[in-house]
Amino acid sequence: MPGSPDRDQVGRTAGEGAPRGPLAGLTVLDLSRVRSGPAATRLLADWGARVIRIEPPETASGGDGMMGREGSDFANLNRGKASMTLDLKAPEGLDLFRRLVARADVVIENFRPDVKQRLGIAWEDLKPINPALVMASISGFGQDGPYAGRPGFDQIAQGMGGLMSVTGLPGQGPVRAGIPVADLTAGMFCALGILAALLHARATGEGQWLHTSLLEAQVFMMDFQAARTLVEGEVPAQAGNNHPTSIPTGVFPTADRPINLAVAGEVIWQRFCKVAELEHLAADPDFADREARLVNRDRLNGLIAERLKARTADEWTRVFNAAGVPAGPINDMAQVFADDQVRHLRLATPVDLPGHAAGSTALLRLPVTLTTTPGGIAGPPPALGADTDRVLSDLGLAADAIDGLRDRGVI
């Protein structure tokens, strides 16, 4: 089963003697919810940081947005983290949070910009408590400006940031990407900013506030498409499966299922023509160089499609790659996890998920391998408030004091 890989295919189960990560000893207070913030702290937790999700008590909380706590989405984003409940709107809760800040290295939040001011947890509130603190904020559109007060959502950022204008078939109209690109990349950029700020703090003792947004992340991810507009004045449009500059590159049918083919540059073009037994195309003036192939792309793609129907996807993939022509299958997610290279890379890590129907399943590891301090998934996601007592005990609170906080609804 794709969701239950064998241990010898994916490596040790999460939590089974997981190697020490490079961020061991780092304490992160995570106030974030839903996806962008948890995506950032997932990186930090997998690399060994102690990430404490600070969540409202059940009596004061609407939960974690659209995600069910028992579902795969929550488990994927929050594995290996601790959870404590704390009502920041209560004076006692805010005082306890500030005591935690004094001992922490990082605070991360993704409230709308005005919320942290109302709660008394903005940068200007926390900096005096811990001058070496790194505070990270993720918003929908930035901490100031005309859209700062708007609620953020991934698909809104995909549309405003240009992604939906270049995704899909020509003339199809706007199409969202199949994953939350803005959410996930905002989280990754936030984590990268945290690591950079921590380097500065360790060298100087000076903390700082860093912030990013879904809109900033999405616009940055437009990369060469954005550069075409900024540098060359071009406004890219939908190109479907065709690459806008590398020709022929795209999706082509075979005898059984489509494949991706990437013929970039003249050397690979010559190789492709030879392997596909289309040498006459290499000699055709209509396809003599990239500019000619661009003008005549539709006819060229039709000729290639007709030829590739002669063999199966596996056959073409094998012969093209053997000749140095990039080609690959188009997999659904079950086929992804059955792929030999994906299994070799051990991207799926077995994790015991309490309440999961199968008892154990797998989650994706980080796609970066550190050879000395690799880190890893420390364990399943936490139950709400599972670590509250331990965190407060570490602050020096006695058991009866903790019970009193619970009785008053502070935790």
CSV table of C-alpha atoms in Angstrom, one decimal:
chain,number,residue,atom,x,y,z
A,1,MET,CA,0.0,0.0,0.0
A,2,PRO,CA,1.4,3.5,-0.9
A,3,GLY,CA,0.4,4.8,2.6
A,4,SER,CA,2.0,1.9,4.5
A,5,PRO,CA,5.5,1.4,3.1
A,6,ASP,CA,7.8,-1.3,4.4
A,7,ARG,CA,10.3,-0.3,6.9
A,8,ASP,CA,13.2,-1.5,4.8
A,9,GLN,CA,12.1,0.7,2.0
A,10,VAL,CA,11.8,3.9,4.0
A,11,GLY,CA,14.1,3.6,7.0
A,12,ARG,CA,13.5,3.8,10.7
A,13,THR,CA,10.1,4.7,12.1
A,14,ALA,CA,9.8,8.3,13.3
A,15,GLY,CA,11.0,8.6,16.9
A,16,GLU,CA,13.0,5.4,16.9
A,17,GLY,CA,16.4,6.7,17.9
A,18,ALA,CA,16.0,9.6,15.5
A,19,PRO,CA,19.4,11.3,14.9
A,20,ARG,CA,20.1,14.6,16.6
A,21,GLY,CA,19.2,17.5,14.4
A,22,PRO,CA,21.2,20.7,13.9
A,23,LEU,CA,18.6,22.8,15.8
A,24,ALA,CA,18.6,20.7,18.9
A,25,GLY,CA,18.5,23.0,22.0
A,26,LEU,CA,16.4,25.6,20.1
A,27,THR,CA,13.0,26.5,21.7
A,28,VAL,CA,10.3,27.8,19.4
A,29,LEU,CA,6.9,29.1,20.6
A,30,ASP,CA,4.4,28.5,17.8
A,31,LEU,CA,1.3,30.7,17.8
A,32,SER,CA,0.5,30.0,14.2
A,33,ARG,CA,-2.4,28.1,12.8
A,34,VAL,CA,-3.7,26.3,9.6
A,35,ARG,CA,-0.8,26.0,7.1
A,36,SER,CA,1.8,28.7,6.5
A,37,GLY,CA,3.1,29.0,10.0
A,38,PRO,CA,2.9,25.3,10.8
A,39,ALA,CA,4.8,24.6,7.6
A,40,ALA,CA,7.6,26.8,8.9
A,41,THR,CA,7.8,25.2,12.3
A,42,ARG,CA,7.6,21.7,10.7
A,43,LEU,CA,11.0,22.4,9.2
A,44,LEU,CA,12.4,23.6,12.5
A,45,ALA,CA,10.9,20.6,14.4
A,46,ASP,CA,12.3,18.0,12.0
A,47,TRP,CA,15.7,19.5,12.4
A,48,GLY,CA,15.6,19.1,16.1
A,49,ALA,CA,14.1,22.3,17.6
A,50,ARG,CA,11.6,22.0,20.4
A,51,VAL,CA,8.5,23.5,18.9
A,52,ILE,CA,5.7,24.2,21.4
A,53,ARG,CA,2.3,24.9,19.8
A,54,ILE,CA,0.5,27.4,22.1
A,55,GLU,CA,-3.2,26.8,21.5
A,56,PRO,CA,-6.3,28.3,23.1
A,57,PRO,CA,-8.0,26.0,25.6
A,58,GLU,CA,-11.0,24.1,24.2
A,59,THR,CA,-13.4,26.5,26.1
A,60,ALA,CA,-11.8,29.5,24.3
A,61,SER,CA,-11.0,28.1,20.9
A,62,GLY,CA,-12.6,27.4,17.6
A,63,GLY,CA,-9.9,24.9,16.7
A,64,ASP,CA,-7.3,25.1,14.0
A,65,GLY,CA,-9.2,26.6,11.1
A,66,MET,CA,-10.3,24.2,8.4
A,67,MET,CA,-8.2,21.2,9.5
A,68,GLY,CA,-9.5,18.4,11.6
A,69,ARG,CA,-6.9,17.5,14.3
A,70,GLU,CA,-7.2,13.8,13.6
A,71,GLY,CA,-6.7,14.2,9.8
A,72,SER,CA,-3.7,13.6,7.6
A,73,ASP,CA,-3.2,17.3,6.9
A,74,PHE,CA,-2.8,18.2,10.6
A,75,ALA,CA,-0.5,15.2,11.2
A,76,ASN,CA,1.7,16.2,8.2
A,77,LEU,CA,2.2,19.7,9.4
A,78,ASN,CA,2.4,19.2,13.1
A,79,ARG,CA,4.3,16.0,13.6
A,80,GLY,CA,7.0,16.0,16.3
A,81,LYS,CA,5.7,19.2,18.0
A,82,ALA,CA,4.5,19.7,21.6
A,83,SER,CA,1.2,21.3,22.5
A,84,MET,CA,0.2,23.5,25.5
A,85,THR,CA,-3.1,25.3,26.0
A,86,LEU,CA,-3.0,28.9,27.1
A,87,ASP,CA,-5.6,31.7,26.9
A,88,LEU,CA,-3.6,34.7,25.8
A,89,LYS,CA,-6.7,36.9,26.4
A,90,ALA,CA,-6.5,36.2,30.1
A,91,PRO,CA,-4.0,38.3,32.1
A,92,GLU,CA,-2.6,35.2,33.8
A,93,GLY,CA,-2.2,33.5,30.4
A,94,LEU,CA,-0.4,36.5,28.9
A,95,ASP,CA,1.9,36.6,31.9
A,96,LEU,CA,2.8,33.0,31.5
A,97,PHE,CA,3.4,33.5,27.8
A,98,ARG,CA,5.8,36.3,28.5
A,99,ARG,CA,7.7,34.1,31.0
A,100,LEU,CA,8.0,31.5,28.2
A,101,VAL,CA,9.3,34.2,25.8
A,102,ALA,CA,12.0,35.1,28.3
A,103,ARG,CA,13.4,31.5,27.8
A,104,ALA,CA,12.6,31.0,24.1
A,105,ASP,CA,14.7,31.6,21.0
A,106,VAL,CA,11.9,32.1,18.5
A,107,VAL,CA,8.2,33.2,18.5
A,108,ILE,CA,6.2,32.7,15.3
A,109,GLU,CA,2.7,33.8,14.5
A,110,ASN,CA,0.4,34.3,11.5
A,111,PHE,CA,-2.4,36.4,12.9
A,112,ARG,CA,-3.7,39.4,11.0
A,113,PRO,CA,-1.2,42.3,11.7
A,114,ASP,CA,-3.5,44.1,14.2
A,115,VAL,CA,-4.3,41.0,16.3
A,116,LYS,CA,-0.9,40.8,18.0
A,117,GLN,CA,-1.1,44.4,19.0
A,118,ARG,CA,-4.5,43.8,20.6
A,119,LEU,CA,-3.2,40.7,22.5
A,120,GLY,CA,0.0,42.5,23.6
A,121,ILE,CA,2.4,40.1,21.9
A,122,ALA,CA,3.7,42.4,19.2
A,123,TRP,CA,7.5,42.8,18.7
A,124,GLU,CA,7.6,46.0,20.7
A,125,ASP,CA,6.0,44.0,23.6
A,126,LEU,CA,8.3,41.0,23.5
A,127,LYS,CA,11.7,42.6,22.6
A,128,PRO,CA,12.2,44.1,26.1
A,129,ILE,CA,11.6,40.7,27.7
A,130,ASN,CA,14.2,38.9,25.6
A,131,PRO,CA,16.5,41.1,23.5
A,132,ALA,CA,17.9,38.1,21.7
A,133,LEU,CA,14.5,36.9,20.6
A,134,VAL,CA,13.7,36.2,17.0
A,135,MET,CA,10.1,36.9,16.2
A,136,ALA,CA,8.6,35.8,12.9
A,137,SER,CA,5.3,36.9,11.4
A,138,ILE,CA,3.4,35.6,8.4
A,139,SER,CA,0.5,37.5,7.0
A,140,GLY,CA,-1.7,37.5,3.9
A,141,PHE,CA,-0.4,40.7,2.3
A,142,GLY,CA,2.2,42.3,4.6
A,143,GLN,CA,2.4,44.0,7.9
A,144,ASP,CA,1.4,47.4,6.5
A,145,GLY,CA,0.0,48.9,3.3
A,146,PRO,CA,-3.5,49.1,1.8
A,147,TYR,CA,-4.2,45.4,2.1
A,148,ALA,CA,-2.6,44.7,5.4
A,149,GLY,CA,-5.9,44.2,7.2
A,150,ARG,CA,-7.3,41.8,4.7
A,151,PRO,CA,-7.6,38.1,5.7
A,152,GLY,CA,-5.1,35.9,3.7
A,153,PHE,CA,-5.9,32.7,1.9
A,154,ASP,CA,-3.7,30.7,-0.5
A,155,GLN,CA,-5.9,30.8,-3.5
A,156,ILE,CA,-6.4,34.6,-3.2
A,157,ALA,CA,-2.6,35.0,-3.2
A,158,GLN,CA,-2.2,32.6,-6.2
A,159,GLY,CA,-4.6,34.8,-8.1
A,160,MET,CA,-3.1,38.2,-7.0
A,161,GLY,CA,0.5,37.0,-7.4
A,162,GLY,CA,0.1,35.9,-11.0
A,163,LEU,CA,0.3,32.1,-10.7
A,164,MET,CA,-3.3,31.5,-11.9
A,165,SER,CA,-2.7,33.7,-15.0
A,166,VAL,CA,0.0,31.3,-16.3
A,167,THR,CA,-1.4,28.0,-15.2
A,168,GLY,CA,-3.7,26.0,-17.4
A,169,LEU,CA,-4.3,25.7,-21.1
A,170,PRO,CA,-4.3,28.7,-23.4
A,171,GLY,CA,-7.7,30.4,-23.3
A,172,GLN,CA,-8.9,28.2,-20.5
A,173,GLY,CA,-9.1,31.0,-18.0
A,174,PRO,CA,-7.5,31.2,-14.6
A,175,VAL,CA,-6.5,27.9,-13.0
A,176,ARG,CA,-5.2,27.4,-9.4
A,177,ALA,CA,-2.2,25.1,-8.7
A,178,GLY,CA,-3.0,21.8,-7.2
A,179,ILE,CA,-1.1,22.5,-4.0
A,180,PRO,CA,-1.1,25.6,-1.7
A,181,VAL,CA,1.9,27.2,-3.2
A,182,ALA,CA,1.7,30.6,-1.4
A,183,ASP,CA,1.1,29.0,2.0
A,184,LEU,CA,3.9,26.5,1.7
A,185,THR,CA,6.5,28.8,0.3
A,186,ALA,CA,5.7,31.6,2.8
A,187,GLY,CA,6.4,29.0,5.5
A,188,MET,CA,9.6,28.0,3.9
A,189,PHE,CA,10.8,31.6,3.4
A,190,CYS,CA,9.8,32.3,7.0
A,191,ALA,CA,11.9,29.4,8.3
A,192,LEU,CA,14.8,30.5,6.2
A,193,GLY,CA,14.5,34.0,7.6
A,194,ILE,CA,14.4,32.6,11.1
A,195,LEU,CA,17.6,30.7,10.6
A,196,ALA,CA,19.4,33.8,9.2
A,197,ALA,CA,18.1,35.9,12.1
A,198,LEU,CA,19.3,33.3,14.6
A,199,LEU,CA,22.8,33.4,13.1
A,200,HIS,CA,22.8,37.1,13.7
A,201,ALA,CA,21.4,36.7,17.2
A,202,ARG,CA,24.0,34.1,18.1
A,203,ALA,CA,26.8,36.4,16.8
A,204,THR,CA,25.6,39.7,18.4
A,205,GLY,CA,23.0,38.9,21.1
A,206,GLU,CA,20.6,41.0,19.1
A,207,GLY,CA,17.2,39.6,18.1
A,208,GLN,CA,15.0,41.0,15.5
A,209,TRP,CA,11.5,40.8,13.9
A,210,LEU,CA,11.1,39.3,10.5
A,211,HIS,CA,8.0,39.0,8.4
A,212,THR,CA,6.8,37.7,5.1
A,213,SER,CA,3.4,37.2,3.5
A,214,LEU,CA,1.5,34.9,1.2
A,215,LEU,CA,1.5,37.6,-1.5
A,216,GLU,CA,5.3,38.2,-1.2
A,217,ALA,CA,6.1,34.5,-1.4
A,218,GLN,CA,3.8,33.9,-4.4
A,219,VAL,CA,5.2,36.8,-6.4
A,220,PHE,CA,8.7,35.7,-5.7
A,221,MET,CA,7.8,32.2,-6.8
A,222,MET,CA,6.9,33.5,-10.2
A,223,ASP,CA,10.7,33.7,-10.7
A,224,PHE,CA,11.5,33.7,-14.5
A,225,GLN,CA,8.0,34.6,-15.4
A,226,ALA,CA,8.2,37.7,-13.2
A,227,ALA,CA,11.7,38.5,-14.6
A,228,ARG,CA,10.2,38.4,-18.2
A,229,THR,CA,7.9,41.2,-17.2
A,230,LEU,CA,10.3,43.2,-15.1
A,231,VAL,CA,13.3,43.0,-17.5
A,232,GLU,CA,11.8,42.3,-20.9
A,233,GLY,CA,8.4,43.9,-20.6
A,234,GLU,CA,6.6,40.6,-21.5
A,235,VAL,CA,3.4,39.6,-19.9
A,236,PRO,CA,3.4,35.8,-19.9
A,237,ALA,CA,0.2,33.9,-20.6
A,238,GLN,CA,-1.1,30.4,-20.2
A,239,ALA,CA,1.0,27.9,-22.1
A,240,GLY,CA,-0.6,24.7,-20.9
A,241,ASN,CA,1.9,21.9,-20.7
A,242,ASN,CA,4.3,23.6,-23.1
A,243,HIS,CA,7.4,25.2,-21.6
A,244,PRO,CA,7.4,28.9,-22.5
A,245,THR,CA,11.1,28.9,-23.7
A,246,SER,CA,12.3,25.3,-24.1
A,247,ILE,CA,11.0,23.6,-27.2
A,248,PRO,CA,9.9,20.9,-27.6
A,249,THR,CA,9.1,20.4,-23.9
A,250,GLY,CA,5.8,19.3,-22.6
A,251,VAL,CA,3.4,16.3,-22.4
A,252,PHE,CA,3.2,13.8,-25.2
A,253,PRO,CA,1.1,10.7,-25.7
A,254,THR,CA,2.6,7.3,-26.0
A,255,ALA,CA,1.1,3.9,-26.8
A,256,ASP,CA,-0.3,3.6,-23.2
A,257,ARG,CA,0.0,6.9,-21.2
A,258,PRO,CA,1.5,10.3,-21.6
A,259,ILE,CA,5.0,11.3,-20.6
A,260,ASN,CA,6.9,14.5,-20.0
A,261,LEU,CA,9.7,15.3,-22.4
A,262,ALA,CA,12.2,18.1,-22.0
A,263,VAL,CA,14.3,18.9,-25.0
A,264,ALA,CA,16.4,21.9,-23.9
A,265,GLY,CA,19.1,23.2,-26.2
A,266,GLU,CA,20.5,22.1,-29.5
A,267,VAL,CA,22.6,19.2,-28.3
A,268,ILE,CA,19.6,17.5,-26.6
A,269,TRP,CA,17.5,18.4,-29.7
A,270,GLN,CA,19.9,16.4,-31.9
A,271,ARG,CA,20.0,13.5,-29.5
A,272,PHE,CA,16.2,13.4,-29.3
A,273,CYS,CA,15.8,13.4,-33.1
A,274,LYS,CA,18.2,10.5,-33.4
A,275,VAL,CA,16.7,8.4,-30.6
A,276,ALA,CA,13.1,9.0,-31.8
A,277,GLU,CA,14.2,8.2,-35.4
A,278,LEU,CA,13.1,11.7,-36.4
A,279,GLU,CA,16.4,12.8,-38.0
A,280,HIS,CA,14.5,14.5,-40.8
A,281,LEU,CA,13.1,17.0,-38.3
A,282,ALA,CA,16.7,18.0,-37.3
A,283,ALA,CA,17.3,18.9,-41.0
A,284,ASP,CA,14.0,20.8,-41.5
A,285,PRO,CA,14.5,24.6,-41.6
A,286,ASP,CA,11.2,25.0,-39.8
A,287,PHE,CA,12.9,23.4,-36.7
A,288,ALA,CA,16.5,24.5,-37.2
A,289,ASP,CA,16.8,26.4,-33.9
A,290,ARG,CA,14.8,27.4,-30.8
A,291,GLU,CA,13.2,30.4,-32.5
A,292,ALA,CA,12.1,28.4,-35.5
A,293,ARG,CA,10.7,25.6,-33.2
A,294,LEU,CA,8.8,28.2,-31.2
A,295,VAL,CA,7.1,29.6,-34.3
A,296,ASN,CA,6.3,26.1,-35.5
A,297,ARG,CA,5.7,24.5,-32.2
A,298,ASP,CA,2.2,23.2,-32.8
A,299,ARG,CA,3.2,21.3,-36.0
A,300,LEU,CA,6.4,20.0,-34.3
A,301,ASN,CA,4.4,18.8,-31.3
A,302,GLY,CA,2.0,17.0,-33.6
A,303,LEU,CA,4.7,15.2,-35.4
A,304,ILE,CA,6.4,14.1,-32.2
A,305,ALA,CA,3.1,13.0,-30.7
A,306,GLU,CA,2.4,10.8,-33.7
A,307,ARG,CA,5.8,9.2,-33.4
A,308,LEU,CA,5.7,8.5,-29.7
A,309,LYS,CA,2.5,6.5,-30.0
A,310,ALA,CA,4.6,3.7,-31.4
A,311,ARG,CA,6.0,2.7,-28.0
A,312,THR,CA,4.9,2.7,-24.4
A,313,ALA,CA,5.7,5.3,-21.8
A,314,ASP,CA,8.2,3.0,-20.0
A,315,GLU,CA,10.0,2.2,-23.2
A,316,TRP,CA,10.3,5.8,-24.3
A,317,THR,CA,11.4,6.9,-20.8
A,318,ARG,CA,14.1,4.3,-20.7
A,319,VAL,CA,15.6,5.0,-24.2
A,320,PHE,CA,15.4,8.8,-23.9
A,321,ASN,CA,17.1,8.9,-20.5
A,322,ALA,CA,19.8,6.4,-21.7
A,323,ALA,CA,20.6,8.8,-24.5
A,324,GLY,CA,20.7,11.9,-22.2
A,325,VAL,CA,17.2,13.2,-23.1
A,326,PRO,CA,15.2,14.1,-20.0
A,327,ALA,CA,11.9,12.2,-19.9
A,328,GLY,CA,9.6,10.8,-17.2
A,329,PRO,CA,6.2,9.5,-16.5
A,330,ILE,CA,3.3,11.5,-15.2
A,331,ASN,CA,2.4,9.8,-11.9
A,332,ASP,CA,-0.6,10.0,-9.6
A,333,MET,CA,0.3,10.0,-5.9
A,334,ALA,CA,0.0,6.3,-5.6
A,335,GLN,CA,2.4,5.8,-8.4
A,336,VAL,CA,4.8,8.4,-6.9
A,337,PHE,CA,5.2,6.3,-3.7
A,338,ALA,CA,5.6,3.2,-5.8
A,339,ASP,CA,8.4,4.7,-7.8
A,340,ASP,CA,11.8,3.0,-7.4
A,341,GLN,CA,13.7,6.2,-6.9
A,342,VAL,CA,11.2,7.7,-4.5
A,343,ARG,CA,11.4,4.4,-2.5
A,344,HIS,CA,15.2,4.5,-2.6
A,345,LEU,CA,15.2,8.1,-1.3
A,346,ARG,CA,13.0,7.0,1.6
A,347,LEU,CA,10.8,10.0,1.3
A,348,ALA,CA,8.0,8.3,3.3
A,349,THR,CA,8.8,7.8,7.0
A,350,PRO,CA,6.6,5.4,9.0
A,351,VAL,CA,4.8,7.1,11.9
A,352,ASP,CA,2.5,5.7,14.5
A,353,LEU,CA,-0.6,8.0,14.5
A,354,PRO,CA,-3.0,7.4,17.4
A,355,GLY,CA,-6.5,7.0,16.2
A,356,HIS,CA,-5.5,6.2,12.6
A,357,ALA,CA,-7.4,3.3,11.3
A,358,ALA,CA,-4.3,1.3,10.3
A,359,GLY,CA,-2.5,2.2,13.6
A,360,SER,CA,0.6,3.2,11.7
A,361,THR,CA,1.2,5.0,8.4
A,362,ALA,CA,3.8,7.3,6.9
A,363,LEU,CA,4.5,11.0,6.5
A,364,LEU,CA,6.9,12.8,4.2
A,365,ARG,CA,10.4,13.6,5.5
A,366,LEU,CA,12.1,16.9,4.7
A,367,PRO,CA,13.6,16.7,1.2
A,368,VAL,CA,17.0,17.8,2.4
A,369,THR,CA,19.7,15.4,3.7
A,370,LEU,CA,22.2,16.7,6.2
A,371,THR,CA,24.8,14.0,6.5
A,372,THR,CA,26.1,14.8,10.0
A,373,THR,CA,23.0,16.1,11.8
A,374,PRO,CA,20.1,14.8,9.7
A,375,GLY,CA,17.3,15.2,12.2
A,376,GLY,CA,14.0,13.5,11.4
A,377,ILE,CA,10.3,13.2,12.3
A,378,ALA,CA,10.4,13.1,16.1
A,379,GLY,CA,6.9,11.6,16.4
A,380,PRO,CA,3.2,12.0,15.8
A,381,PRO,CA,1.3,15.3,16.2
A,382,PRO,CA,0.4,16.2,19.8
A,383,ALA,CA,-3.0,16.0,21.3
A,384,LEU,CA,-4.4,19.3,22.4
A,385,GLY,CA,-2.6,20.5,25.5
A,386,ALA,CA,-0.6,17.2,25.9
A,387,ASP,CA,2.5,19.0,27.1
A,388,THR,CA,0.9,21.8,29.1
A,389,ASP,CA,1.8,20.5,32.5
A,390,ARG,CA,5.4,19.7,31.6
A,391,VAL,CA,6.0,23.1,30.0
A,392,LEU,CA,4.6,24.9,33.1
A,393,SER,CA,6.5,22.6,35.4
A,394,ASP,CA,9.6,23.7,33.6
A,395,LEU,CA,8.7,27.3,34.4
A,396,GLY,CA,8.6,26.3,38.1
A,397,LEU,CA,4.9,26.1,38.7
A,398,ALA,CA,3.7,23.5,41.2
A,399,ALA,CA,1.1,21.0,40.5
A,400,ASP,CA,-1.6,22.7,42.5
A,401,ALA,CA,-0.9,26.0,40.7
A,402,ILE,CA,-1.3,24.3,37.4
A,403,ASP,CA,-4.6,22.7,38.6
A,404,GLY,CA,-5.8,26.2,39.6
A,405,LEU,CA,-5.0,27.6,36.1
A,406,ARG,CA,-6.9,24.8,34.6
A,407,ASP,CA,-9.9,25.3,36.9
A,408,ARG,CA,-10.0,29.0,35.9
A,409,GLY,CA,-9.9,28.2,32.1
A,410,VAL,CA,-6.4,29.8,31.6
A,411,ILE,CA,-5.0,26.5,30.3
